[in-house]
Structure formats: structure tokens, C-alpha cells
Tab-separated table of C-alpha atoms in Angstrom:
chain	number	residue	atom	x	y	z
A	1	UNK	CA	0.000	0.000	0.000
A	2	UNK	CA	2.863	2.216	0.805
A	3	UNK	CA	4.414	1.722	-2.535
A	4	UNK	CA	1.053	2.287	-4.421
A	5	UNK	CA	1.064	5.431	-2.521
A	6	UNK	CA	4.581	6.091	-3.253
A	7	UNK	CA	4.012	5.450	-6.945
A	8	UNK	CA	0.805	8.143	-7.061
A	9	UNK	CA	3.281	10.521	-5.243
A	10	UNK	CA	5.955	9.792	-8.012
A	11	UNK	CA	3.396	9.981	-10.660
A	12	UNK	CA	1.696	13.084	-9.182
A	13	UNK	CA	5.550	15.011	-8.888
A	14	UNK	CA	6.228	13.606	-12.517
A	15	UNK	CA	2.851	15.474	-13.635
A	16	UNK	CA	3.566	18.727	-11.541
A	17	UNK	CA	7.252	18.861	-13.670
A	18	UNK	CA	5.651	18.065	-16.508
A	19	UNK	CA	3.010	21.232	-16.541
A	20	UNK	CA	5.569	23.455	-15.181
A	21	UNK	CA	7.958	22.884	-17.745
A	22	UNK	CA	5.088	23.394	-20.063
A	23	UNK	CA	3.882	26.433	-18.393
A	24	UNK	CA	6.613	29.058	-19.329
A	25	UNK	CA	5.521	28.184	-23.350
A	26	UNK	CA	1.683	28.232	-22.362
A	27	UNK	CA	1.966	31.080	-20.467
A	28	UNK	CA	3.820	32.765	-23.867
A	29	UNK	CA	1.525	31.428	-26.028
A	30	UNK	CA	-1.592	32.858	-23.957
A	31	UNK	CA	0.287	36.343	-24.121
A	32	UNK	CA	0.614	36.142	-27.812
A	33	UNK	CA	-3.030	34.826	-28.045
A	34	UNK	CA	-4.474	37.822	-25.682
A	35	UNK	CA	-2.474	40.314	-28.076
A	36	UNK	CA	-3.569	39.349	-30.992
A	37	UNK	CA	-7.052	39.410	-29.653
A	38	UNK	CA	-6.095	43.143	-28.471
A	39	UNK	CA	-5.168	43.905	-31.933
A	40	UNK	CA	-7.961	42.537	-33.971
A	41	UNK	CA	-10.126	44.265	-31.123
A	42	UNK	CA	-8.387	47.197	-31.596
A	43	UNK	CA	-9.026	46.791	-35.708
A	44	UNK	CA	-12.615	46.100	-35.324
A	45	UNK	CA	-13.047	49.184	-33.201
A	46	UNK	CA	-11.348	51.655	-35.489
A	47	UNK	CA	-13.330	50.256	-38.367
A	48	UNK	CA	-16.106	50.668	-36.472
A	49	UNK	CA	-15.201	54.289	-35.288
A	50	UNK	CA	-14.339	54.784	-39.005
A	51	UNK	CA	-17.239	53.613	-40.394
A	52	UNK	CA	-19.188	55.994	-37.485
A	53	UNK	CA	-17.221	58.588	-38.936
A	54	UNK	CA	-18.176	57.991	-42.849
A	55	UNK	CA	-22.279	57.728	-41.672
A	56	UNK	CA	-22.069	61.373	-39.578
A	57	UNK	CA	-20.173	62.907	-42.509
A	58	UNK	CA	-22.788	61.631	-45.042
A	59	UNK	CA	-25.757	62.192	-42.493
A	60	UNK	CA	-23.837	65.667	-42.470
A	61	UNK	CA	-23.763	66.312	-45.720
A	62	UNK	CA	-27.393	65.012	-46.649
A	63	UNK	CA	-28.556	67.140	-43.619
A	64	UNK	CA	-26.682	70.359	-45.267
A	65	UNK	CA	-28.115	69.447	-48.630
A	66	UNK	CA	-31.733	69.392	-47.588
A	67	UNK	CA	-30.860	72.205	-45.464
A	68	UNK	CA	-30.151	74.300	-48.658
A	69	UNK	CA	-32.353	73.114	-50.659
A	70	UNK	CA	-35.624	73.954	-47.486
A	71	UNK	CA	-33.367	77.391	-47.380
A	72	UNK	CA	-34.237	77.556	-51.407
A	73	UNK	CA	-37.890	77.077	-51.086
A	74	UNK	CA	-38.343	78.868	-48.379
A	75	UNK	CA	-36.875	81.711	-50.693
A	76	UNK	CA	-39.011	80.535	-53.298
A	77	UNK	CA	-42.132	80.908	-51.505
A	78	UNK	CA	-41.298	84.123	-50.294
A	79	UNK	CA	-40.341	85.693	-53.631
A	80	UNK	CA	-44.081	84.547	-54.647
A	81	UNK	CA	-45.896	85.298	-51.771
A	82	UNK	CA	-44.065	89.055	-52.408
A	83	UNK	CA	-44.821	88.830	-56.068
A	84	UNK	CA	-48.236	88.093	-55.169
A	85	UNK	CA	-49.177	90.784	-52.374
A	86	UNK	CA	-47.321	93.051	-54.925
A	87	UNK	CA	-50.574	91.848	-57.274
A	88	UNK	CA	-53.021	91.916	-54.638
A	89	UNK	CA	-51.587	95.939	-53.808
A	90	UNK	CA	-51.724	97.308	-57.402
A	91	UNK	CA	-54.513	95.893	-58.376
A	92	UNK	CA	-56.430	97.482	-55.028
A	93	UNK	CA	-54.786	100.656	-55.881
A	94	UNK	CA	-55.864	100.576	-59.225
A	95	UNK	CA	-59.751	99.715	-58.106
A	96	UNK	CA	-59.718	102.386	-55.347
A	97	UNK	CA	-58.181	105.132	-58.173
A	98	UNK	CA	-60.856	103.754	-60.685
A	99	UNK	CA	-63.281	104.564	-57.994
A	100	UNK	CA	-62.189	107.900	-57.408
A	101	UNK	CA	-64.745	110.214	-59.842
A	102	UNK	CA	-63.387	113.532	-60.450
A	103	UNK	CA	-65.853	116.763	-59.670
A	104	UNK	CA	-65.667	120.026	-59.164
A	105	UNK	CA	-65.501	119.986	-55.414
A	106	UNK	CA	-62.430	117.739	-55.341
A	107	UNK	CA	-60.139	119.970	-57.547
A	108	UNK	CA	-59.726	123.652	-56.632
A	109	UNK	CA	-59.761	125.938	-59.512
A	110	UNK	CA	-61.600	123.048	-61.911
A	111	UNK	CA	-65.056	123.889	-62.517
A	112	UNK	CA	-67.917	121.990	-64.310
A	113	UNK	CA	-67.120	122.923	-67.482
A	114	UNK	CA	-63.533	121.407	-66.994
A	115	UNK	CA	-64.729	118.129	-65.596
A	116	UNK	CA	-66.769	117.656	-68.884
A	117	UNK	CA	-63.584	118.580	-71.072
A	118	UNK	CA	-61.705	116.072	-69.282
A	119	UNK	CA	-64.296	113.594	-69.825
A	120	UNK	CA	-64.527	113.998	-73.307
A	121	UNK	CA	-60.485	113.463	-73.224
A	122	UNK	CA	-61.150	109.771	-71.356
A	123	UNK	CA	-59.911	111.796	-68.384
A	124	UNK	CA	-62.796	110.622	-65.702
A	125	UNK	CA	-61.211	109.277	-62.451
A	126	UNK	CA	-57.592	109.442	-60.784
A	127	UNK	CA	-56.790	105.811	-62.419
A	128	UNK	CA	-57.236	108.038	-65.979
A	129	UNK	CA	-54.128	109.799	-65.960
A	130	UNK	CA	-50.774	110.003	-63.540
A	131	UNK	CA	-48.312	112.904	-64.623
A	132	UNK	CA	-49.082	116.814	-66.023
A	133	UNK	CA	-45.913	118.179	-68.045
A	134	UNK	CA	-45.054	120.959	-70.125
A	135	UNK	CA	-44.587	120.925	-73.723
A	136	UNK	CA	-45.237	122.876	-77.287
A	137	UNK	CA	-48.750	123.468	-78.375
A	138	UNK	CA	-49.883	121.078	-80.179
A	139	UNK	CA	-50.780	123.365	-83.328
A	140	UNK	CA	-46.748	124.331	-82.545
A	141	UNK	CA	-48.018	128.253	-82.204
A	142	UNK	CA	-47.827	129.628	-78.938
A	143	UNK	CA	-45.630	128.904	-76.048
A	144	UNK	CA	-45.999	126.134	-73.471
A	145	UNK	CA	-49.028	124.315	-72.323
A	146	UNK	CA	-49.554	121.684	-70.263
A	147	UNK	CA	-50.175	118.034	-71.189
A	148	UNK	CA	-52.267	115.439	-68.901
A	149	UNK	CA	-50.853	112.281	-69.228
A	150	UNK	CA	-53.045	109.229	-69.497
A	151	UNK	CA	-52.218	106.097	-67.906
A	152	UNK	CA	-52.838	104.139	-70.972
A	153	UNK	CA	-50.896	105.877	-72.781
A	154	UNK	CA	-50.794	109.565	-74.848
A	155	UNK	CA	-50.857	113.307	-73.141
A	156	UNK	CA	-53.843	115.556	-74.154
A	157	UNK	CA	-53.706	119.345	-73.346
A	158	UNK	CA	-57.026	120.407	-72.161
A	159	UNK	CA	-57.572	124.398	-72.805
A	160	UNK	CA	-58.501	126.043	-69.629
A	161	UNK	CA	-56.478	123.995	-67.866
A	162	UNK	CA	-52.362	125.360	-67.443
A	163	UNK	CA	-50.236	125.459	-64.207
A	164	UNK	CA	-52.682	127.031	-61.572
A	165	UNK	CA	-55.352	123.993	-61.934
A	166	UNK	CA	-52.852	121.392	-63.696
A	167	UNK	CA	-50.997	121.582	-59.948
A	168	UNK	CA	-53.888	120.783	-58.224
A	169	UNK	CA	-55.642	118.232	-60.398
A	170	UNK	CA	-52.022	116.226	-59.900
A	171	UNK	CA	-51.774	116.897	-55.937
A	172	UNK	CA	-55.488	115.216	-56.096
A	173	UNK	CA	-54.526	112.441	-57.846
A	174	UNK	CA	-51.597	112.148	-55.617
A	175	UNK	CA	-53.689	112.426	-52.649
A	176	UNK	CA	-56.173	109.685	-53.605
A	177	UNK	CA	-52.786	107.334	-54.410
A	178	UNK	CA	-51.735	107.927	-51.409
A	179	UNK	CA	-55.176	106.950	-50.227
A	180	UNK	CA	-55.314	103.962	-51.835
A	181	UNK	CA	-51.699	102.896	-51.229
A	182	UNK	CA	-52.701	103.096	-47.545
A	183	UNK	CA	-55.569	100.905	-47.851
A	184	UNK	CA	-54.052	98.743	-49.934
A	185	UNK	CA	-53.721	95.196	-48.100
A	186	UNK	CA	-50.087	94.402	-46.493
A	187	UNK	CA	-50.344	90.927	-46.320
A	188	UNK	CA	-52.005	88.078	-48.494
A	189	UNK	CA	-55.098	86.723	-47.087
A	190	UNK	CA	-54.851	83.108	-45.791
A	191	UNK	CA	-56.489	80.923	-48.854
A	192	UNK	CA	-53.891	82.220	-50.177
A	193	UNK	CA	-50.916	81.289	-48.610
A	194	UNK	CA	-52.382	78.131	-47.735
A	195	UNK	CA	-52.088	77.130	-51.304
């Protein structure tokens, strides 16, 4: 029994030798081993942080492009919601004018008489004309006279009518421009810019 016990000691020594002398290349081996995990780790990560980088750069640039191109529309829609309250003013301004009969007790210095010659000339409301100047008679004799200029086009000299009632007829015209510039909306209604 004592030898059997002898032998499991000799046997058990022989083993303990045996994995030390082993141990120094396991131990080298499981170094190498962890390392190169450490490295491919190390790979894997900077592809990964790489690859991080690549998707925020194009998320980036994507973002920056629709950016612009929102900025763009947004300009867009501006420029036509300006073009069209531009509309929506002149053509109020040109209703209000068009609505704006001349008479006798809107023009100082223009009597009846005038406001029928004008008539005659197409010369009815303030949307009718929008200038007076000076020029040569139309026969060429004579000096000066003044000239009413029509909005649709063409002057017409109107006898009776020279500085002391052309200046007024023009600072009533200006007057109801003003007028109607005032009124005139400043913003487009909402149908509208909902569309």
C-alpha cells in the first residue's frame, strides 16, 4: 500500500514537472493569443469608429443638402408670396383710383365745365391719368401748355387747364394714391398662402 502510494506521489511530482515545464511556453503562447485578440479588437473598433465617422459625414452632408435646398424654397415661396401681395396691392390701388370720380368739389380751380372737357379726353377718375408736363402746343403756335398724361398711354392738353389747376388736379390724384396705397392690403389673405 505504501508503494502504491509512493508510486501516485511519483506519478503526481512527474505530472507537476511536466506542466511546469510546459507552463513558461503556455503562459507565452496565452500572451501572444491575448495580443492578438487586443489587436484585432483594436481593428474592429477603429473600423467601427471609421465607419461611425463615414455615416455622420454623409448624415452631415445630406442634412446640409436638404438644409439648402428647405433654405431655397423657403426663398421661393417668399419671392411669390411678395410677387403676389405686390398683385393683390396694385390691383387694389388701381380699383380704389378707378373709384375715385373727379368733380368740381375735389379739384380747386376746376369747374364743371372742366370736368366735362376732361371727360370727353377719357380723363374721368384718378386711375385716368398720372403725370401733367409741359410741352409745345400742339398746333406748334404759342408757347408752353400743359399736357395730362393718361395712364394708358398719350398726353392731351385740355384748354382752360395750365399750371394754376394742372398743380392741383395732380396733388389730387396724388392724394387719392396715397389713399389707396394706404388701404391697400399688407399681407395676403390666408387661402392664399395656404395654397
Amino acid at each position: 500500500e505504501v508503494r502504491a502510494e509512493r508510486r501516485r506521489l511519483v506519478q503526481s511530482i512527474g505530472a507537476l514537472r511536466r506542466l511546469l515545464s510546459e507552463r513558461r511556453a503556455f503562459e507565452v503562447a496565452d500572451q501572444r493569443r491575448l495580443r492578438h485578440e487586443a489587436r484585432q479588437r483594436d481593428r474592429v473598433e477603429d473600423a467601427h469608429g471609421e465607419k461611425l465617422r463615414r455615416i455622420d459625414k454623409e448624415r452631415a452632408g445630406r442634412e446640409a443638402s436638404l438644409n439648402h435646398r428647405i433654405g431655397a424654397l423657403d426663398g421661393e415661396r417668399d419671392r411669390r408670396e411678395e410677387q403676389a401681395l405686390a398683385v393683390l396691392r396694385r390691383q387694389s390701388v388701381e380699383r380704389a383710383l378707378g373709384r375715385t370720380y373727379l368733380n368740381e368739389r375735389e379739384v380747386n380751380g376746376i369747374g364743371a365745365g372742366l370736368v366735362r372737357s376732361l371727360a370727353a379726353q377719357g380723363i374721368r377718375t384718378a386711375a385716368d391719368f398720372d403725370d401733367v408736363s409741359w410741352g409745345k402746343a400742339p398746333n406748334g403756335k404759342g408757347g408752353d401748355v400743359l399736357y395730362i398724361h393718361r395712364t394708358e398711354g398719350g398726353k392731351v392738353h385740355i384748354n382752360g387747364i395750365g399750371e394754376h389747376r394742372g398743380r392741383p388736379l395732380l396733388e389730387w390724384r396724388r392724394a387719392a394714391l396715397a389713399r389707396a396705397e394706404a388701404r391697400a392690403p399688407r399681407r395676403l389673405p390666408r387661402q392664399s398662402l395656404a395654397q
